[in-house]
Short mmCIF file of C-alpha atoms and ligand atoms in Angstrom, two decimals:
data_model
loop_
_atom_site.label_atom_id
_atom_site.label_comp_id
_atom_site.label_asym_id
_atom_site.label_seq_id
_atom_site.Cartn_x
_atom_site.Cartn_y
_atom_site.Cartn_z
CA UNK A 1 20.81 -26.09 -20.86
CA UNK A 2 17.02 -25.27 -20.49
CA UNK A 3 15.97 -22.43 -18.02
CA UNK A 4 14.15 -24.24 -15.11
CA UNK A 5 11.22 -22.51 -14.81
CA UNK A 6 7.95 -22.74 -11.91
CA UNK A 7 4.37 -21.11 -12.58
CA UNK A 8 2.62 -20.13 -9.64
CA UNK A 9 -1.07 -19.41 -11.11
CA UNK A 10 -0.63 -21.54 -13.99
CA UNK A 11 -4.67 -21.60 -14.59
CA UNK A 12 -4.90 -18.28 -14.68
CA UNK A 13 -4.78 -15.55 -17.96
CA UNK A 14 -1.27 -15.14 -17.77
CA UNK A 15 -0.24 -18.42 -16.26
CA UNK A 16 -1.73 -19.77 -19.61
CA UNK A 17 -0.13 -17.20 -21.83
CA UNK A 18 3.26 -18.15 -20.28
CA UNK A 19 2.48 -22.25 -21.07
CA UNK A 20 2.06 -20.93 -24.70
CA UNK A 21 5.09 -19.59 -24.38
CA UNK A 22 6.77 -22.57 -23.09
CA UNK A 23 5.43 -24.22 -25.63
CA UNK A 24 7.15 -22.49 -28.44
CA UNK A 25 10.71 -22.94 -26.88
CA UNK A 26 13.12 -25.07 -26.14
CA UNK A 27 15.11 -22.97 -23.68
CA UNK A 28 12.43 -23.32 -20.70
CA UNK A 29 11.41 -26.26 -18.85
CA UNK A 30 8.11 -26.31 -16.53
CA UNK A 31 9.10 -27.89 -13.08
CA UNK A 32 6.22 -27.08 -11.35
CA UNK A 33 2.63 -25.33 -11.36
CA UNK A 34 0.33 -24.26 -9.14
CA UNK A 35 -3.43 -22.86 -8.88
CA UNK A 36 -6.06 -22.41 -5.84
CA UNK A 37 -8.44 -24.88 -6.66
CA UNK A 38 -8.81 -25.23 -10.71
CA UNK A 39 -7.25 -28.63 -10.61
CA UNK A 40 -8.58 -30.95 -13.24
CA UNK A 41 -6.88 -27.95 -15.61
CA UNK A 42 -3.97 -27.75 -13.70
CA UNK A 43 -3.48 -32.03 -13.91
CA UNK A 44 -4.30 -31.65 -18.28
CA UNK A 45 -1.23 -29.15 -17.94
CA UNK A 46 1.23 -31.01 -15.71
CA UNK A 47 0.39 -33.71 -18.19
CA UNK A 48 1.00 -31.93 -21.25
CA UNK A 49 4.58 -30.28 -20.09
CA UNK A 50 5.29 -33.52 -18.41
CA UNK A 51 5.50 -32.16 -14.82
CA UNK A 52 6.20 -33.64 -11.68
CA UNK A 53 5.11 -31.44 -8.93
CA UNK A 54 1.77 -29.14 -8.75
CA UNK A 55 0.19 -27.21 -5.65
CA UNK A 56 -3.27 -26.48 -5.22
CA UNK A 57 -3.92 -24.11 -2.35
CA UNK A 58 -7.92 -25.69 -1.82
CA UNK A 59 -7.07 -28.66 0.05
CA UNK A 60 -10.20 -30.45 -1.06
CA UNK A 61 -9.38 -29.88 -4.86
CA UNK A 62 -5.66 -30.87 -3.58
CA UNK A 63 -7.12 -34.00 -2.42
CA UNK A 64 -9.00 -34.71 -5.83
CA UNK A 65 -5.99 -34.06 -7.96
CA UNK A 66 -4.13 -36.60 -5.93
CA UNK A 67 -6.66 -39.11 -6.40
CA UNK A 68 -7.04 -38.38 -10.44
CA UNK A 69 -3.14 -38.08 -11.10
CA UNK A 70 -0.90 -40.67 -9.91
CA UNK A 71 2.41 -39.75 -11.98
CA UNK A 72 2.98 -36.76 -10.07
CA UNK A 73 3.18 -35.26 -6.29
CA UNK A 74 0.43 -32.98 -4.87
CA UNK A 75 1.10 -30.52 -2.48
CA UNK A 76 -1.41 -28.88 -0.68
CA UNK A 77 -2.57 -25.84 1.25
CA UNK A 78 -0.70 -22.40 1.86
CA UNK A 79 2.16 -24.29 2.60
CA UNK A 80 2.55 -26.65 -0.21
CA UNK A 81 2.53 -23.53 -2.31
CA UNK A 82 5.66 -22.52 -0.42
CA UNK A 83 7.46 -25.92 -0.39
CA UNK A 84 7.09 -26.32 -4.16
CA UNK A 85 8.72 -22.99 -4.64
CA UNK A 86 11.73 -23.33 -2.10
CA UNK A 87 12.27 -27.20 -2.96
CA UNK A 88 11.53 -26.44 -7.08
CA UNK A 89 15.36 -26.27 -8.03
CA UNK A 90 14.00 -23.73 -10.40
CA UNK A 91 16.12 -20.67 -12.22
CA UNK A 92 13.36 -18.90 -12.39
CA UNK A 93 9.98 -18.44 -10.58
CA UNK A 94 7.07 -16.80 -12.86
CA UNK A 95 4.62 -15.52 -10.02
CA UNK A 96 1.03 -14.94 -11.88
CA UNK A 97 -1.25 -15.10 -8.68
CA UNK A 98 -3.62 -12.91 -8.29
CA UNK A 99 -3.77 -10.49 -4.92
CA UNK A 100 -1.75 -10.42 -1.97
CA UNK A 101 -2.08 -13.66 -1.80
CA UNK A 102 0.88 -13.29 -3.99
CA UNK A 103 3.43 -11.83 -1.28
CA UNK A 104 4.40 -15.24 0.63
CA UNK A 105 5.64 -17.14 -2.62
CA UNK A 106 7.40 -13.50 -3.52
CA UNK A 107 9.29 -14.07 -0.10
CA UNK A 108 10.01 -17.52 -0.72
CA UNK A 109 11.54 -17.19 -4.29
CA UNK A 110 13.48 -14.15 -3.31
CA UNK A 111 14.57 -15.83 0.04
CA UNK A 112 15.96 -18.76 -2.19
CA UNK A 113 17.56 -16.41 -4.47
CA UNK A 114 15.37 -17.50 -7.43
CA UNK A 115 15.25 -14.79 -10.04
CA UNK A 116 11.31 -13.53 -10.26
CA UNK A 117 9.18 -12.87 -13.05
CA UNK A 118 6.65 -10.99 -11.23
CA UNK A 119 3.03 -10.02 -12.89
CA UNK A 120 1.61 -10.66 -9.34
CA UNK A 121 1.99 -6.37 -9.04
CA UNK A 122 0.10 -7.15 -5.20
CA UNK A 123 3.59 -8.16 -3.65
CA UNK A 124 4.59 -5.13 -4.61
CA UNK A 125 2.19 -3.05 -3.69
CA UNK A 126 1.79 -4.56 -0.03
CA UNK A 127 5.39 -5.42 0.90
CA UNK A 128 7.74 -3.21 -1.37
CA UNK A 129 10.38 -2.01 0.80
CA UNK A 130 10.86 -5.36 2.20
CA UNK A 131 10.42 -7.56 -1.02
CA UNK A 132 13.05 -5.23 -2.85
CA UNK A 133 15.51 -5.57 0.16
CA UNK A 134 15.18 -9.15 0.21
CA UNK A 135 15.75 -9.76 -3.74
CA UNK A 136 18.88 -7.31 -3.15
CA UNK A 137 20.28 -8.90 0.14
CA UNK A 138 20.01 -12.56 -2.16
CA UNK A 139 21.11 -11.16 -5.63
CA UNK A 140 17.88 -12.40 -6.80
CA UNK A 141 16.37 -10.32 -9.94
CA UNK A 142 12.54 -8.83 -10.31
CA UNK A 143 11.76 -8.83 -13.83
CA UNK A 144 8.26 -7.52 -14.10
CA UNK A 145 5.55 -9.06 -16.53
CA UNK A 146 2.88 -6.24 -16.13
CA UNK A 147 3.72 -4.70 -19.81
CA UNK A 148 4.00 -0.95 -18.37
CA UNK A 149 6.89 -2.04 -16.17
CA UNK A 150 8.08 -4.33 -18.71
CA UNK A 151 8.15 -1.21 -21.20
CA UNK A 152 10.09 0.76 -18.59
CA UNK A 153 12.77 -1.96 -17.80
CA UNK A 154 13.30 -2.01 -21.09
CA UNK A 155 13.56 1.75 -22.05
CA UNK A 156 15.46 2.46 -18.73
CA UNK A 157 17.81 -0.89 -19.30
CA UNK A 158 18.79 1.11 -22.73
CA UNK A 159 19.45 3.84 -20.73
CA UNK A 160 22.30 2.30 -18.31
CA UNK A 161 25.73 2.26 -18.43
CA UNK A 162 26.46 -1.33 -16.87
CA UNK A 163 25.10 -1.86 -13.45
CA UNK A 164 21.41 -3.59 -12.83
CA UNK A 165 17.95 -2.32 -13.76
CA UNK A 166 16.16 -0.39 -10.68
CA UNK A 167 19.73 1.48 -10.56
CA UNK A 168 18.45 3.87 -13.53
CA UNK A 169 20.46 7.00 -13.81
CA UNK A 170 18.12 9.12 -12.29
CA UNK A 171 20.33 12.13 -14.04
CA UNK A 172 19.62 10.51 -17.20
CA UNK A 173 16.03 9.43 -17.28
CA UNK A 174 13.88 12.41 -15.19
CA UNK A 175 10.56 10.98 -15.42
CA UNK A 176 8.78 7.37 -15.83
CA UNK A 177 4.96 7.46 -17.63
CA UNK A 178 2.95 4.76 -17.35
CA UNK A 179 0.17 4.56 -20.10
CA UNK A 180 -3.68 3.55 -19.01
CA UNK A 181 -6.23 2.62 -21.45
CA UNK A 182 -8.99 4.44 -19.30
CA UNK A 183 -11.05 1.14 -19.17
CA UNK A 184 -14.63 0.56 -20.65
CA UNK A 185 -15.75 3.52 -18.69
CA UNK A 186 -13.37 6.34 -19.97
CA UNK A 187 -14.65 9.66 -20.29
CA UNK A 188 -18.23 8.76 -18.04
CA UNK A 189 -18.55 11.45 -15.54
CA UNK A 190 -18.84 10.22 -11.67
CA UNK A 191 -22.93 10.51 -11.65
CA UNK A 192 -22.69 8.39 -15.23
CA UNK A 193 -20.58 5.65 -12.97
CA UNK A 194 -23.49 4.98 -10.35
CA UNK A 195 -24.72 2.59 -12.11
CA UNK A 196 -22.51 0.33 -13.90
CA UNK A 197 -22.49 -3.49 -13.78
CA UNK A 198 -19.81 -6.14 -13.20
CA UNK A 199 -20.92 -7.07 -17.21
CA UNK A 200 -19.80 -3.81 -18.26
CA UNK A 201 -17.03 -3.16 -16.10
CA UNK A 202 -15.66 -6.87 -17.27
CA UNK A 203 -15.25 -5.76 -20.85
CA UNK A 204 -12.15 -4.32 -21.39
CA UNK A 205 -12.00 -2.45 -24.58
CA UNK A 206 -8.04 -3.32 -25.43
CA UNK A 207 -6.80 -6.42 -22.72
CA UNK A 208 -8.44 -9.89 -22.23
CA UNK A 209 -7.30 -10.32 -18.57
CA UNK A 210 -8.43 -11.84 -15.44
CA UNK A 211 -11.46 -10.46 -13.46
CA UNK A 212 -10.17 -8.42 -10.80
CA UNK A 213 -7.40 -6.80 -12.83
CA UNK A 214 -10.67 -6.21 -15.24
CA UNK A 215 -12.52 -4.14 -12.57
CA UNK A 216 -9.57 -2.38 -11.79
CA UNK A 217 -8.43 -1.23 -14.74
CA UNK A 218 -12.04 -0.09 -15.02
CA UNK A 219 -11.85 1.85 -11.41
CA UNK A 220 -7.91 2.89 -12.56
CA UNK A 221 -6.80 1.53 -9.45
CA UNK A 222 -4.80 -0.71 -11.19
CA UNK A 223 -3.02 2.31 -12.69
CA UNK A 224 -2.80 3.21 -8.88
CA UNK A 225 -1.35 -0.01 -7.85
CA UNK A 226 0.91 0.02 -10.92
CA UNK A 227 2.03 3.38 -9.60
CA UNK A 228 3.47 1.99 -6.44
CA UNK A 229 4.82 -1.58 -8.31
CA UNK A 230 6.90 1.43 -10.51
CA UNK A 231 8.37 3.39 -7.57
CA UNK A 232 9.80 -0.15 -5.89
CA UNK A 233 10.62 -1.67 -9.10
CA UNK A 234 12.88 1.29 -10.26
CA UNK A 235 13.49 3.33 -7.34
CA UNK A 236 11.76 6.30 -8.30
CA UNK A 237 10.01 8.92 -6.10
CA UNK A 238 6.26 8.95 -6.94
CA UNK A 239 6.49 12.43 -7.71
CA UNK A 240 8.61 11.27 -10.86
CA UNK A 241 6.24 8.71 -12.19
CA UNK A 242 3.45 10.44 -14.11
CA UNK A 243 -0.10 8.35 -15.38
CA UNK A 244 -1.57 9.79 -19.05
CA UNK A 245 -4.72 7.80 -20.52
CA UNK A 246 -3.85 6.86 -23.86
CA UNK A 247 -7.05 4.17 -25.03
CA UNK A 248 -5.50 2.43 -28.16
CA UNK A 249 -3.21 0.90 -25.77
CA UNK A 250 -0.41 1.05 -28.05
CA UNK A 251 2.27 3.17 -26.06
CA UNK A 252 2.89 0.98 -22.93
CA UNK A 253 5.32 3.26 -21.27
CA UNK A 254 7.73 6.16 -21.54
CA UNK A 255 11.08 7.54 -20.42
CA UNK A 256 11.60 11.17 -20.07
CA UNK A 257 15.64 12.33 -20.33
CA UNK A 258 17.58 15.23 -19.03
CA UNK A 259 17.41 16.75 -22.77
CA UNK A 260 14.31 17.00 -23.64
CA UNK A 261 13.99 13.46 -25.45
CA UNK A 262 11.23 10.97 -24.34
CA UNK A 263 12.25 7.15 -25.14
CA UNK A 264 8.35 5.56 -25.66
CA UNK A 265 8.01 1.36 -25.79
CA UNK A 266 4.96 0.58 -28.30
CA UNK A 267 3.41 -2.64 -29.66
CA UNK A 268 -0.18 -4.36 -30.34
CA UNK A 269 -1.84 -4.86 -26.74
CA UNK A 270 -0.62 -8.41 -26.26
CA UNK A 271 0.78 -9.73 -23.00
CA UNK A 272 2.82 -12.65 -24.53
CA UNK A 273 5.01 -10.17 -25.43
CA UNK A 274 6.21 -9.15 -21.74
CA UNK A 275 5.69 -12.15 -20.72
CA UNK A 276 7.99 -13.85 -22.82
CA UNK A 277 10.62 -10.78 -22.19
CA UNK A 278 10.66 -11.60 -18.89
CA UNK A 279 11.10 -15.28 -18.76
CA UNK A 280 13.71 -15.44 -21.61
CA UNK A 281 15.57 -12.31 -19.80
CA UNK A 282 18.01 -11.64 -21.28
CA UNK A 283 17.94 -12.96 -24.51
CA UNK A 284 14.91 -12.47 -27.24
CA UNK A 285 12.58 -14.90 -28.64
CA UNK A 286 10.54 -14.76 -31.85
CA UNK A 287 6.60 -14.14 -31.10
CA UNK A 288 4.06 -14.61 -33.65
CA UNK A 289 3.05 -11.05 -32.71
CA UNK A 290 2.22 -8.61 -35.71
CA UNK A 291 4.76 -5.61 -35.92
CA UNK A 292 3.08 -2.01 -35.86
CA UNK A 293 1.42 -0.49 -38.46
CA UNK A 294 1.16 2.80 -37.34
CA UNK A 295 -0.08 4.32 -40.96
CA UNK A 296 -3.18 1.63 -40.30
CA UNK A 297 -3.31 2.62 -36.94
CA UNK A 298 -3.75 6.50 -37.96
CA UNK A 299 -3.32 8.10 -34.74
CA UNK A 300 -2.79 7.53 -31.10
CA UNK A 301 -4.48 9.80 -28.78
CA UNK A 302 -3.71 10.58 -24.93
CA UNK A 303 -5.61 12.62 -22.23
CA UNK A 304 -5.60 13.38 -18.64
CA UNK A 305 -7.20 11.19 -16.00
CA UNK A 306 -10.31 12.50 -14.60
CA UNK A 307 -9.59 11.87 -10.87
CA UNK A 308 -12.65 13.08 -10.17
CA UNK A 309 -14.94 10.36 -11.20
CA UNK A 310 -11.98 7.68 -10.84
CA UNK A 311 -11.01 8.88 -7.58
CA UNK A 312 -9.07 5.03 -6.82
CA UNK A 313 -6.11 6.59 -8.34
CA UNK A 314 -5.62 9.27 -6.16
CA UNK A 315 -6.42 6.67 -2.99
CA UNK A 316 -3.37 5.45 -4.06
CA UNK A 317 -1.12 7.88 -5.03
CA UNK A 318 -2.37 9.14 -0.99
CA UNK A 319 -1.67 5.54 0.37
CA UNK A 320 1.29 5.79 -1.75
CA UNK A 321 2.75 8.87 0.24
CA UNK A 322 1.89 8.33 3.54
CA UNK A 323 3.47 4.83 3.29
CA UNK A 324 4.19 2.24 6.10
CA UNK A 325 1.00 0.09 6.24
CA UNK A 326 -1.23 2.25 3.84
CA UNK A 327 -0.48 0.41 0.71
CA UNK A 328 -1.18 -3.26 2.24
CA UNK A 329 -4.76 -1.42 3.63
CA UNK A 330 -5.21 0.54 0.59
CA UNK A 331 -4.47 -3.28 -1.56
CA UNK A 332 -6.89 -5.34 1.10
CA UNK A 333 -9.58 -2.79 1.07
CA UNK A 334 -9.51 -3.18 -2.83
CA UNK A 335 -9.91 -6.83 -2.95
CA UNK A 336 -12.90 -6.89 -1.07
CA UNK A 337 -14.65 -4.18 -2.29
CA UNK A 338 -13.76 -5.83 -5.97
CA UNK A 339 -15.19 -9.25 -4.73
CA UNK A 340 -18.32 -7.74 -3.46
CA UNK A 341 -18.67 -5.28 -6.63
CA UNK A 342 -18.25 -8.54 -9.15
CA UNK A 343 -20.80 -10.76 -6.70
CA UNK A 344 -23.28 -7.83 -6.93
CA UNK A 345 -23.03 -6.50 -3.24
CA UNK A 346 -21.61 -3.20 -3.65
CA UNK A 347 -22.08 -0.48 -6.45
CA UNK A 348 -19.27 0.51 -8.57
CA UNK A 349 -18.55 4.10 -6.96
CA UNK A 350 -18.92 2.02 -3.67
CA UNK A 351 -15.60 0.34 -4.37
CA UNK A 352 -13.61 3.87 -4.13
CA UNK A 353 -16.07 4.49 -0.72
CA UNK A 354 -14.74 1.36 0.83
CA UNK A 355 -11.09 1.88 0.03
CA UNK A 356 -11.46 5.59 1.55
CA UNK A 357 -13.00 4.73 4.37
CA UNK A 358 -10.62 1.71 5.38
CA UNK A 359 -7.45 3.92 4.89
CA UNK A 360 -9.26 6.89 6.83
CA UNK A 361 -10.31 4.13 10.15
CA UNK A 362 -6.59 2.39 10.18
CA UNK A 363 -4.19 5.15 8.88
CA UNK A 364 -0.28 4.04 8.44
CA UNK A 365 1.57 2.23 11.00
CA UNK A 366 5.38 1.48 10.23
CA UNK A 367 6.49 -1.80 8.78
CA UNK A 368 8.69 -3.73 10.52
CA UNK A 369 8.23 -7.22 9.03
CA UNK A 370 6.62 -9.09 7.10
CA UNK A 371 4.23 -10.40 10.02
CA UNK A 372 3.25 -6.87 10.77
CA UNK A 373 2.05 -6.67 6.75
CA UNK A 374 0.03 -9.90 7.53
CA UNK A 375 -1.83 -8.74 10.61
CA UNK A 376 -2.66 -4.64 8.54
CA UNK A 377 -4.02 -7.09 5.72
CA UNK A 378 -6.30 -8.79 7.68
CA UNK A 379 -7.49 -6.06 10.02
CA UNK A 380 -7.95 -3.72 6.70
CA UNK A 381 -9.86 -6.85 5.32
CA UNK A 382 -12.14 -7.13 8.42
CA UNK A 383 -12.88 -3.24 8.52
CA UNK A 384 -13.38 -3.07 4.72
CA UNK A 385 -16.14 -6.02 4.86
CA UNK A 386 -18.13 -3.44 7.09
CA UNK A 387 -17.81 -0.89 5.28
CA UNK A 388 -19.06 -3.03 2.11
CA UNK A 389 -22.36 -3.74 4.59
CA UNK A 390 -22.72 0.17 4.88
CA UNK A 391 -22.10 1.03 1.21
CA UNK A 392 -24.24 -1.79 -0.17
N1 LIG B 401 -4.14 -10.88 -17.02
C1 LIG B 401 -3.35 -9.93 -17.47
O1 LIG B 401 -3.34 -9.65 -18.67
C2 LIG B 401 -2.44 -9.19 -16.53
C3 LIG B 401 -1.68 -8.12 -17.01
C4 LIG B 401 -0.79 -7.48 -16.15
C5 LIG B 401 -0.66 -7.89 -14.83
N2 LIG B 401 -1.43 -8.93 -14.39
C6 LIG B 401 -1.29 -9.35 -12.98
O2 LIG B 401 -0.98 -10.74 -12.97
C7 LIG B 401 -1.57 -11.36 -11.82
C8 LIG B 401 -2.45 -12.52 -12.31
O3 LIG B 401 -3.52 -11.99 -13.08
P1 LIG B 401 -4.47 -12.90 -13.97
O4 LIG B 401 -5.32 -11.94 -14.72
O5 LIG B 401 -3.66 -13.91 -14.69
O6 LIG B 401 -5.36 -13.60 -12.82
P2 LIG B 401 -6.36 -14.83 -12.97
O7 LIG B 401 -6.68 -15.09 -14.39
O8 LIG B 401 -7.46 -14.56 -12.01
O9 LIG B 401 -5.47 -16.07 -12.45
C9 LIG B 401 -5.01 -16.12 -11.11
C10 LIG B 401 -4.24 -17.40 -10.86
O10 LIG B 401 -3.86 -17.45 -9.49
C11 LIG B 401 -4.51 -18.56 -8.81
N3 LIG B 401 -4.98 -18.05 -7.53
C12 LIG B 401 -6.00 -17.20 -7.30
N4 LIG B 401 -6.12 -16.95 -5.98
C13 LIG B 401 -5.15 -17.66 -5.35
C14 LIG B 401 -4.78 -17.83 -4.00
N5 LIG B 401 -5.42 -17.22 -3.01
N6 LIG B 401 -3.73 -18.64 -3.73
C15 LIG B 401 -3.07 -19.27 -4.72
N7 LIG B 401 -3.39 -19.18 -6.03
C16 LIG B 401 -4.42 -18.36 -6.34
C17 LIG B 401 -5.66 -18.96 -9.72
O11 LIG B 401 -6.00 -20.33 -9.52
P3 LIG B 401 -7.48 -20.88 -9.87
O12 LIG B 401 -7.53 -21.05 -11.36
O13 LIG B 401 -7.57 -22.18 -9.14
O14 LIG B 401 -8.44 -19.85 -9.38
C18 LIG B 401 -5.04 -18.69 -11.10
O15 LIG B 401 -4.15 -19.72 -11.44
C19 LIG B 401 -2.35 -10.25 -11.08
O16 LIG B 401 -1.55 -9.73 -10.07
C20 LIG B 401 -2.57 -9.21 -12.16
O17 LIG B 401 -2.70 -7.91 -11.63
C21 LIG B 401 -2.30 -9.57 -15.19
#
């Protein structure tokens, strides 16, 4: 029987990627989709996977998808997102939104006991202790899509002897690496930074992603968010997850062991490839993905990260240790300083300002629920949007 699967963020650059993988297979079945508000796309691919049931967040473009699509339900709003997750009947829930925006369809999945496919790294970030309790308390699994974590599930999965991932043998495997490509602005000094557009931060030299994973790869903050989405996913202590730049984007991720070997997962940089990992988990489909060539590729290279001039990653590797709140801030103040960077109100450098000076105004309060991770994301939202009017 076919895997029943739901997209959340099916407009999006992985949402798409995963329809193309859909397409190739006859194991998975679409139930549902979802988007914000890109809806005539989102109708053209209910039609062509023959869905039933979509969700558009924008009520208005809710409303016009109703009117221009009459074979299907349309749910609307915040809450139709919700109610096509927890009445989807799905196996498996592939959550591709981007932001924290994320974190209540992450609750509603888990809370059902869906298995989740997670690229949406923000749920993570903002609500880890509380997401990974929940998927434990249900027996639901987090199978991550970004293609570090994806790399490191599988290394660490080859490391286990029975039991789940996120139970690694911490005797066995010692440290976890996650690989950056350094973005388009690698090796620029901090003063060379000041004044960079949202053109040239957009173009990634190895990924074709969406555009605020694009400005943060270029800031490394996604390396910093990536960070924390590795400690909750497999249980490790930040101190054992390192970061090395590595620009051919080849080596996604490595495993250090107890003796000295390190275990490395390597490919072309294409993200059908964890992508389809993780919604075929555990089995393996064919991909029409090019093996390596490393003699063509010559050589890989890897460096340090210059914290200096990409100061986001230690932000979060700070927000990271002082915990409680801090992450959810650290996450907020990031997606509005990345909104006003790409709409041309705040300088690059001004994005890493923002961040700092949200964190430094709210500190960390514990987390208690999930309502208390609400109220630090919108306070850290309100305080960052004046600190975007000072840095501006
Ligand atoms: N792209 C990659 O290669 C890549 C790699 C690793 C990890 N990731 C992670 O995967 C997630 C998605 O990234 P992406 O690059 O695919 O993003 P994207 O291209 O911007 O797509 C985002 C999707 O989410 C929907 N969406 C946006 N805001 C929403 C909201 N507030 N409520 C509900 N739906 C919303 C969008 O709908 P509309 O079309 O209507 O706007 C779209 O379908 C992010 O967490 C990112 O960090 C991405």
């Amino acid at each position: 029987m076919a895997k029943r699967l739901l997209i959340l963020g099916s407009t999006g650059s992985i949402g798409a990627q995963a329809l193309d993988i859909v397409s190739r297979s006859e194991e998975l079945e679409v139930v549902g989709l979802s988007a914000e508000r890109s809806w005539e796309t989102l109708v053209e691919q209910a039609r062509a996977h023959g869905v039933s049931r979509i969700a558009l967040v924008e009520v208005g473009a809710a409303a016009r998808a109703a009117e221009a699509w009459v074979d299907g339900e349309v749910l609307s709003g915040a809450d139709g997102l919700v109610q096509l997750v927890v009445d989807s009947g799905a196996d498996l829930v592939l959550n591709a939104l981007v932001g924290s925006a994320g974190l209540g369809p992450t609750v509603s999945a888990l809370g059902e006991g869906i298995d989740l496919a997670l690229a949406n790294k923000e749920s993570l970030v903002v609500g880890g202790e509380l997401v990974t309790a929940l998927a434990e308390a249900t027996g639901a699994r987090l199978i991550p899509v970004d293609s570090e974590h994806s790399a490191l599930h599988q290394l660490i999965a080859g490391e286990e002897a029975g039991g789940g991932i996120g139970v690694a043998r911490v005797g066995t495997v010692e440290r976890l690496v996650l690989t950056a490509s350094g973005g388009p602005f690698r090796g620029r000094s901090r003063e060379e930074l000041r004044e960079v557009t949202p053109e040239q931060a957009l173009a990634h030299p190895t990924w074709n992603m969406g555009g605020k994973i694009t400005i943060d790869s270029a800031t490394l903050m996604n390396k910093g968010l990536e960070l924390i989405e590795a400690h909750h996913l497999f249980g490790f202590p930040y101190e054992r997850v390192d970061v090395v730049v590595h620009p051919q984007s080849i080596v996604h991720g490595l495993v250090v062991l107890c003796d000295g070997a390190t275990l490395a997962h390597m490919g072309y940089p294409d993200m059908r490839v964890p992508i389809a990992y993780a919604l075929h988990y555990p089995e393996r489909v064919e991909l029409p993905v090019p093996a390596l060539d490393l003699a063509e590729l010559g050589s890989l290279t890897f460096e340090r990260v210059d914290e200096e001039a990409f100061s986001c990653l230690a932000l979060a590797r700070a927000a990271a240790s002082a915990g409680g709140t801090a992450p959810c801030i650290l996450n907020a103040a990031n997606e509005v300083a990345v909104h006003a960077f790409l709409a041309g109100r705040l300088p690059f450098l001004g994005i890493a300002a923002v961040i700092d000076e949200t964190l430094e105004q709210l500190g960390s309060s514990p987390v208690h629920s999930f309502d208390s991770l609400y109220e630090a994301d919108r306070e850290a939202r309100h305080v960052a949007e004046d600190a975007v009017l000072a840095h501006a």
